[in-house]
Amino acid sequence: MTRYLAKRAGQMALTLFLIVTLTFFLVQAQPGDYATFYALNPDLPAEVRAQLKESFGLDKPLWQQYLVHMKNTFTGNFGVSFGHFPRPVMEVLAERLPRTAVLFLTATAVSFYIGFFLGKAIAWRRGGVLEYAATISGATLFTAFTPAFGLMMIWVFAFKLGWLPVGKFLDPLIWRGAEVSANHVFSYMLVTGAAFIVFAFLVLFFFRRSGRIGPAPLVAPIIGAAALAIPVAWGLSDIGFLALDILRHMILPIVTLTLISFAGTMLLTRNSMLETMREDYVMAARAKGLPEKVVRDRHAARNALLPVVTSLVYSLIFAIDGSVIIEGVFSWPGMGMTLLDAVRSEDLPLVMGSMVFIGLFSLLAHVIVDVLYVYLDPRIRYQ
Amino acid sequence: MITPQPDHHVVIGGPSGSPEPPLVDLHPGRSQMAMARARLALRSFRGGWAIFVESRIGVLSLATIVLFALMAISHPILMATVWDAEVYDPVTGYAFDRLEHPSPPNWRHPLGTDPLGRDVLSQLLSSTRSEFILGITAALVTVGIATTVGAVAAYYGGLVDSLFMRLADLIIALPGISLLIVLSALFKLNLFYLALIIGILGGFGGTAIILKSQALSIRVKPYIEAARVAGGGHSHIILVHIIPNLLPLSLLYMMFTVTGAIFAEAVLSFLGLLDLRMSWGIMIHTANTGGYLLGGTRYWWLIVPAGASITFLCSAFYLVGRALDEVVNPRLRRHTA
């Protein structure tokens, strides 16, 4: 396993190298000269311009520029953003990456769970009303024009019903007198969320029982108590209402992203289940007289999960693209919106930086899925 | 091209030199071979069609695609006959007969006019054509590349294989829409370049991997062995035996590529990043930049026709693809044939 991980890390580094090379030459290949474009930007004072020109080697031949670019990228120096001048690209990205990660990971996890659950159910009762309803609504949501769908969600839940805020990350009216920054509160929220997930996993791990269905009787109360304690603790702290504001802004983008991406998993699980249900061991399980639910969940669904996890890579990439669009629509200031703004204002250093980070993000997701696969399928042992 | 050749018969059964007709024709001429192939293709098409028709969703989606194709054809006809170009041109037209724009649907403009006074129905119909051109171009490029790459990689294996597969891994690791957004920042993308880029990315990416794995299972079939024993060269085996057997699966992935291409175009146009005259995405973009989208149902004709068209055409191609999947992949069928 360690050797496999090392090998994957090596491959990842190589792929990342190729992505950086690709972005460099794409920028070089665009009409107009990047060097002049960078150096003639009127927003930059003369001394900064000279300094930048030197640090990026813009006066040197192309191959030297390429080497300098490579070195800068891997030391985390993407230059200074035009649009957010004088903040370095790295600082802008470091602020926005967690926001995207939360949006994206929550939506992916929820949509995977819902998709797998529904796919299992509709394959088991093939030809029922549920199958038609779920297939048609799922495929419609899956192929729905994401921006229009997002705007529709805003219109219904924010304008008509007024339940949730329209967009953006926070409400300036609530934050006017606040003494802490949004990033500060958000990082505390991240830590709380991560701690809760780790805690829940540990509880499930220690109370697991072999050969039985469902969790042990103690699990639900313990996790429930923790889930209750968190809002109480936050409510008692003096930044609780600020966190609530961020949370309220998060709901609509996450729900929208979940709705557009669960269908892919659902339809795939259905197909995978249909294939598994024909296997002899499912018939054997039925013949033994096991309850339907056990046959479905333990014998069929457990094996049908494998191809679904394989394709999780594709759905992750789909979700990354989806979150770029969703961020644009909801003005959620994460990586996707940074990329869109940078593209619109021709902020090339920020465009290149975001692209490298989005690439890195998807590469990491790729590796995690591969490792998960080994865990799920004991037949596979990577060399 | 089939050139007529003198038929060369090997006769089994009758004594040599007898005037009786041969019982078994072991070495048919090329024209007969082609006939037999065509008959076989027709038969497998009929069989496939029978399975396809079983899926009600598939038939309904196919009907939707045909409807959109009719819409695409109707635009030039309407422009040539009843619609005056000054009023109804999708980009430069102006509806002089209405005082306010956007104006709600009426008899002269069945779907109303947009904020710039252009007829929405005309925009919708003319965009349909460009969506089809985009989708089909992208799908043909994708499948052309992916089928070739898949067949070649599976047949030769070794270095060629790992080169193409690593390239595919690299491409699927990149989120496509984000990459297109970056590309649109650097270059002016029109419909043709967009189709080409989507096609190339799809063709060297995920589709190539899937077609290669199918080609691998074809490569070990006995008829490939037979062709090799009979003296068939590499290119002959790839072109005559592997690629034709890949085509059903290629057709399936064409459908998915069309969905992806139309979707990508719509998103990029909506964000205002493409260099196009008119498209469904641009229609929504125009409404959005004018601030009409959050008017909700009040200006529904600015968003519903274009939004619904994108959704319906994308899901129609996607669902036809899924119905084809049941034809191509026997394990998904309800009844075993």
PDB file of C-alpha atoms in Angstrom, chain A residues 11 15 18-19 22-23 26-27 29-31 126-127 131-132 135-136 139-140 142-148 151 154-155 159-160 166 263-264 267-268 270-272 274-275 278-279 313-314 317-318 320-321 324-325 328-329 339-340 342-344 346 348 351 355 358-359 362-363 366, chain B residues 54 56-57 60 166 169-170 172-179 181-188 205-207 209-210 259 263 266-267 270-273 280-281 284 288 293-298 303 307 310-312 314-316 318-319 322 325-326 329-336:
ATOM      1  CA  GLN A  11       2.356  10.077 -11.031  1.00  0.00           C
ATOM      2  CA  THR A  15       0.590  15.116 -14.077  1.00  0.00           C
ATOM      3  CA  LEU A  18       2.191  18.561 -17.306  1.00  0.00           C
ATOM      4  CA  ILE A  19      -0.720  20.775 -16.241  1.00  0.00           C
ATOM      5  CA  LEU A  22       0.134  23.188 -20.454  1.00  0.00           C
ATOM      6  CA  THR A  23      -1.049  26.386 -18.786  1.00  0.00           C
ATOM      7  CA  LEU A  26      -1.441  28.083 -23.527  1.00  0.00           C
ATOM      8  CA  VAL A  27      -0.760  31.518 -22.149  1.00  0.00           C
ATOM      9  CA  ALA A  29       0.186  30.738 -27.456  1.00  0.00           C
ATOM     10  CA  GLN A  30      -2.531  33.330 -26.951  1.00  0.00           C
ATOM     11  CA  PRO A  31      -2.591  36.288 -29.296  1.00  0.00           C
ATOM     12  CA  ARG A 126     -37.731  -2.443 -11.743  1.00  0.00           C
ATOM     13  CA  GLY A 127     -40.524  -1.034 -13.895  1.00  0.00           C
ATOM     14  CA  GLU A 131     -38.296   4.079 -11.514  1.00  0.00           C
ATOM     15  CA  TYR A 132     -39.897   6.265 -14.176  1.00  0.00           C
ATOM     16  CA  THR A 135     -35.139   8.354 -13.951  1.00  0.00           C
ATOM     17  CA  ILE A 136     -36.926  11.223 -15.643  1.00  0.00           C
ATOM     18  CA  ALA A 139     -31.927  12.891 -15.827  1.00  0.00           C
ATOM     19  CA  THR A 140     -33.698  16.220 -16.174  1.00  0.00           C
ATOM     20  CA  PHE A 142     -28.608  16.070 -14.324  1.00  0.00           C
ATOM     21  CA  THR A 143     -28.860  17.687 -17.749  1.00  0.00           C
ATOM     22  CA  ALA A 144     -30.746  20.772 -16.586  1.00  0.00           C
ATOM     23  CA  PHE A 145     -29.068  23.974 -17.614  1.00  0.00           C
ATOM     24  CA  THR A 146     -27.190  24.553 -14.369  1.00  0.00           C
ATOM     25  CA  PRO A 147     -27.160  28.385 -14.334  1.00  0.00           C
ATOM     26  CA  ALA A 148     -30.860  28.587 -15.134  1.00  0.00           C
ATOM     27  CA  LEU A 151     -31.322  31.091 -10.734  1.00  0.00           C
ATOM     28  CA  ILE A 154     -32.702  31.587  -5.984  1.00  0.00           C
ATOM     29  CA  TRP A 155     -35.962  32.932  -7.290  1.00  0.00           C
ATOM     30  CA  PHE A 159     -37.264  35.868  -3.616  1.00  0.00           C
ATOM     31  CA  LYS A 160     -40.679  34.242  -3.406  1.00  0.00           C
ATOM     32  CA  VAL A 166     -29.965  35.470  -2.366  1.00  0.00           C
ATOM     33  CA  ALA A 263     -28.668  11.529 -10.784  1.00  0.00           C
ATOM     34  CA  GLY A 264     -25.361  10.396 -12.243  1.00  0.00           C
ATOM     35  CA  LEU A 267     -28.483   5.908 -12.827  1.00  0.00           C
ATOM     36  CA  LEU A 268     -25.138   4.170 -12.583  1.00  0.00           C
ATOM     37  CA  ARG A 270     -29.257   1.206 -11.102  1.00  0.00           C
ATOM     38  CA  ASN A 271     -27.341  -0.316 -14.004  1.00  0.00           C
ATOM     39  CA  SER A 272     -24.756  -1.837 -11.734  1.00  0.00           C
ATOM     40  CA  LEU A 274     -29.288  -4.794 -12.494  1.00  0.00           C
ATOM     41  CA  GLU A 275     -26.089  -6.578 -13.448  1.00  0.00           C
ATOM     42  CA  ARG A 278     -28.460 -11.606 -12.080  1.00  0.00           C
ATOM     43  CA  GLU A 279     -25.517 -13.170 -10.271  1.00  0.00           C
ATOM     44  CA  VAL A 313     -13.840  10.064 -10.407  1.00  0.00           C
ATOM     45  CA  TYR A 314     -16.042  11.208 -13.271  1.00  0.00           C
ATOM     46  CA  ILE A 317     -14.895  16.102 -12.047  1.00  0.00           C
ATOM     47  CA  PHE A 318     -18.517  16.820 -12.953  1.00  0.00           C
ATOM     48  CA  ILE A 320     -15.944  20.454  -9.748  1.00  0.00           C
ATOM     49  CA  ASP A 321     -17.322  21.925 -12.969  1.00  0.00           C
ATOM     50  CA  VAL A 324     -17.567  26.511 -10.703  1.00  0.00           C
ATOM     51  CA  ILE A 325     -20.918  27.299 -12.341  1.00  0.00           C
ATOM     52  CA  GLY A 328     -20.732  31.971 -10.423  1.00  0.00           C
ATOM     53  CA  VAL A 329     -24.507  31.951 -10.119  1.00  0.00           C
ATOM     54  CA  LEU A 339     -11.570  31.772 -11.882  1.00  0.00           C
ATOM     55  CA  LEU A 340     -14.594  33.363 -13.556  1.00  0.00           C
ATOM     56  CA  ALA A 342     -10.145  36.430 -13.284  1.00  0.00           C
ATOM     57  CA  VAL A 343     -11.149  35.281 -16.774  1.00  0.00           C
ATOM     58  CA  ARG A 344     -13.562  38.179 -17.203  1.00  0.00           C
ATOM     59  CA  GLU A 346      -8.126  39.077 -17.912  1.00  0.00           C
ATOM     60  CA  LEU A 348      -3.874  36.160 -16.167  1.00  0.00           C
ATOM     61  CA  VAL A 351      -6.301  32.489 -14.084  1.00  0.00           C
ATOM     62  CA  MET A 355      -6.265  26.481 -13.045  1.00  0.00           C
ATOM     63  CA  ILE A 358      -8.342  23.212  -9.689  1.00  0.00           C
ATOM     64  CA  GLY A 359      -6.131  20.652 -11.425  1.00  0.00           C
ATOM     65  CA  SER A 362      -9.116  17.002  -9.067  1.00  0.00           C
ATOM     66  CA  LEU A 363      -5.860  15.020  -8.951  1.00  0.00           C
ATOM     67  CA  HIS A 366      -8.616  10.995  -8.109  1.00  0.00           C
TER      68      HIS A 366
ATOM     69  CA  GLU B  54     -38.975  -1.516 -25.778  1.00  0.00           C
ATOM     70  CA  ARG B  56     -40.395   3.989 -23.780  1.00  0.00           C
ATOM     71  CA  ILE B  57     -38.101   6.719 -22.503  1.00  0.00           C
ATOM     72  CA  LEU B  60     -39.820   9.520 -26.423  1.00  0.00           C
ATOM     73  CA  ARG B 166      -1.663   8.213 -19.777  1.00  0.00           C
ATOM     74  CA  ASP B 169      -5.773   9.904 -17.657  1.00  0.00           C
ATOM     75  CA  LEU B 170      -4.409  13.430 -17.816  1.00  0.00           C
ATOM     76  CA  ILE B 172     -10.050  13.106 -17.477  1.00  0.00           C
ATOM     77  CA  ALA B 173      -8.276  14.535 -14.466  1.00  0.00           C
ATOM     78  CA  LEU B 174      -9.014  18.023 -15.782  1.00  0.00           C
ATOM     79  CA  PRO B 175     -12.460  19.513 -15.263  1.00  0.00           C
ATOM     80  CA  GLY B 176     -13.624  20.275 -18.812  1.00  0.00           C
ATOM     81  CA  ILE B 177     -15.807  23.330 -18.262  1.00  0.00           C
ATOM     82  CA  SER B 178     -13.124  24.998 -16.148  1.00  0.00           C
ATOM     83  CA  LEU B 179     -10.545  24.291 -18.848  1.00  0.00           C
ATOM     84  CA  ILE B 181     -13.377  28.828 -19.325  1.00  0.00           C
ATOM     85  CA  VAL B 182      -9.602  29.294 -19.136  1.00  0.00           C
ATOM     86  CA  LEU B 183      -9.257  28.760 -22.888  1.00  0.00           C
ATOM     87  CA  SER B 184     -11.965  31.313 -23.567  1.00  0.00           C
ATOM     88  CA  ALA B 185      -9.932  33.837 -21.585  1.00  0.00           C
ATOM     89  CA  LEU B 186      -6.943  33.282 -23.822  1.00  0.00           C
ATOM     90  CA  PHE B 187      -8.499  32.788 -27.258  1.00  0.00           C
ATOM     91  CA  LYS B 188     -11.589  33.877 -29.125  1.00  0.00           C
ATOM     92  CA  GLY B 205     -10.018  11.418 -22.878  1.00  0.00           C
ATOM     93  CA  GLY B 206     -12.615   9.188 -21.254  1.00  0.00           C
ATOM     94  CA  THR B 207     -14.239   7.907 -24.448  1.00  0.00           C
ATOM     95  CA  ILE B 209     -10.494   4.515 -22.453  1.00  0.00           C
ATOM     96  CA  ILE B 210     -13.953   2.977 -22.741  1.00  0.00           C
ATOM     97  CA  THR B 259     -25.101  16.292 -24.471  1.00  0.00           C
ATOM     98  CA  PHE B 263     -24.231  21.889 -22.223  1.00  0.00           C
ATOM     99  CA  ALA B 266     -24.723  26.931 -23.114  1.00  0.00           C
ATOM    100  CA  VAL B 267     -22.734  27.464 -19.916  1.00  0.00           C
ATOM    101  CA  PHE B 270     -24.370  32.191 -20.441  1.00  0.00           C
ATOM    102  CA  LEU B 271     -21.181  33.451 -18.813  1.00  0.00           C
ATOM    103  CA  GLY B 272     -20.584  35.587 -21.908  1.00  0.00           C
ATOM    104  CA  LEU B 273     -17.300  33.966 -22.819  1.00  0.00           C
ATOM    105  CA  TRP B 280     -29.709  29.449 -26.256  1.00  0.00           C
ATOM    106  CA  GLY B 281     -27.027  30.340 -23.734  1.00  0.00           C
ATOM    107  CA  ILE B 284     -30.322  33.651 -21.286  1.00  0.00           C
ATOM    108  CA  ASN B 288     -29.576  38.026 -17.282  1.00  0.00           C
ATOM    109  CA  LEU B 293     -34.039  36.858 -14.712  1.00  0.00           C
ATOM    110  CA  LEU B 294     -34.877  37.710 -11.139  1.00  0.00           C
ATOM    111  CA  GLY B 295     -38.180  39.137 -12.294  1.00  0.00           C
ATOM    112  CA  GLY B 296     -39.239  35.527 -11.962  1.00  0.00           C
ATOM    113  CA  THR B 297     -42.335  34.540 -13.881  1.00  0.00           C
ATOM    114  CA  ARG B 298     -42.997  38.057 -15.110  1.00  0.00           C
ATOM    115  CA  ILE B 303     -35.732  32.352 -19.964  1.00  0.00           C
ATOM    116  CA  GLY B 307     -33.662  27.058 -20.685  1.00  0.00           C
ATOM    117  CA  ILE B 310     -31.227  23.230 -23.435  1.00  0.00           C
ATOM    118  CA  THR B 311     -32.578  20.876 -20.794  1.00  0.00           C
ATOM    119  CA  PHE B 312     -34.812  18.917 -23.150  1.00  0.00           C
ATOM    120  CA  CYS B 314     -29.485  17.574 -23.580  1.00  0.00           C
ATOM    121  CA  SER B 315     -31.585  15.049 -21.696  1.00  0.00           C
ATOM    122  CA  ALA B 316     -33.045  13.660 -24.936  1.00  0.00           C
ATOM    123  CA  TYR B 318     -28.552  11.511 -22.882  1.00  0.00           C
ATOM    124  CA  LEU B 319     -31.601   9.256 -22.559  1.00  0.00           C
ATOM    125  CA  ARG B 322     -28.950   5.185 -22.191  1.00  0.00           C
ATOM    126  CA  ASP B 325     -26.778   1.202 -23.827  1.00  0.00           C
ATOM    127  CA  GLU B 326     -29.408  -1.462 -23.254  1.00  0.00           C
ATOM    128  CA  ASN B 329     -24.986  -4.150 -23.446  1.00  0.00           C
ATOM    129  CA  PRO B 330     -27.141  -7.311 -23.227  1.00  0.00           C
ATOM    130  CA  ARG B 331     -26.651  -7.615 -19.480  1.00  0.00           C
ATOM    131  CA  LEU B 332     -28.897  -4.615 -18.856  1.00  0.00           C
ATOM    132  CA  ARG B 333     -31.842  -5.997 -20.813  1.00  0.00           C
ATOM    133  CA  ARG B 334     -35.025  -7.029 -19.116  1.00  0.00           C
ATOM    134  CA  HIS B 335     -35.395 -10.223 -21.153  1.00  0.00           C
ATOM    135  CA  THR B 336     -32.461 -12.176 -22.376  1.00  0.00           C
TER     136      THR B 336
END
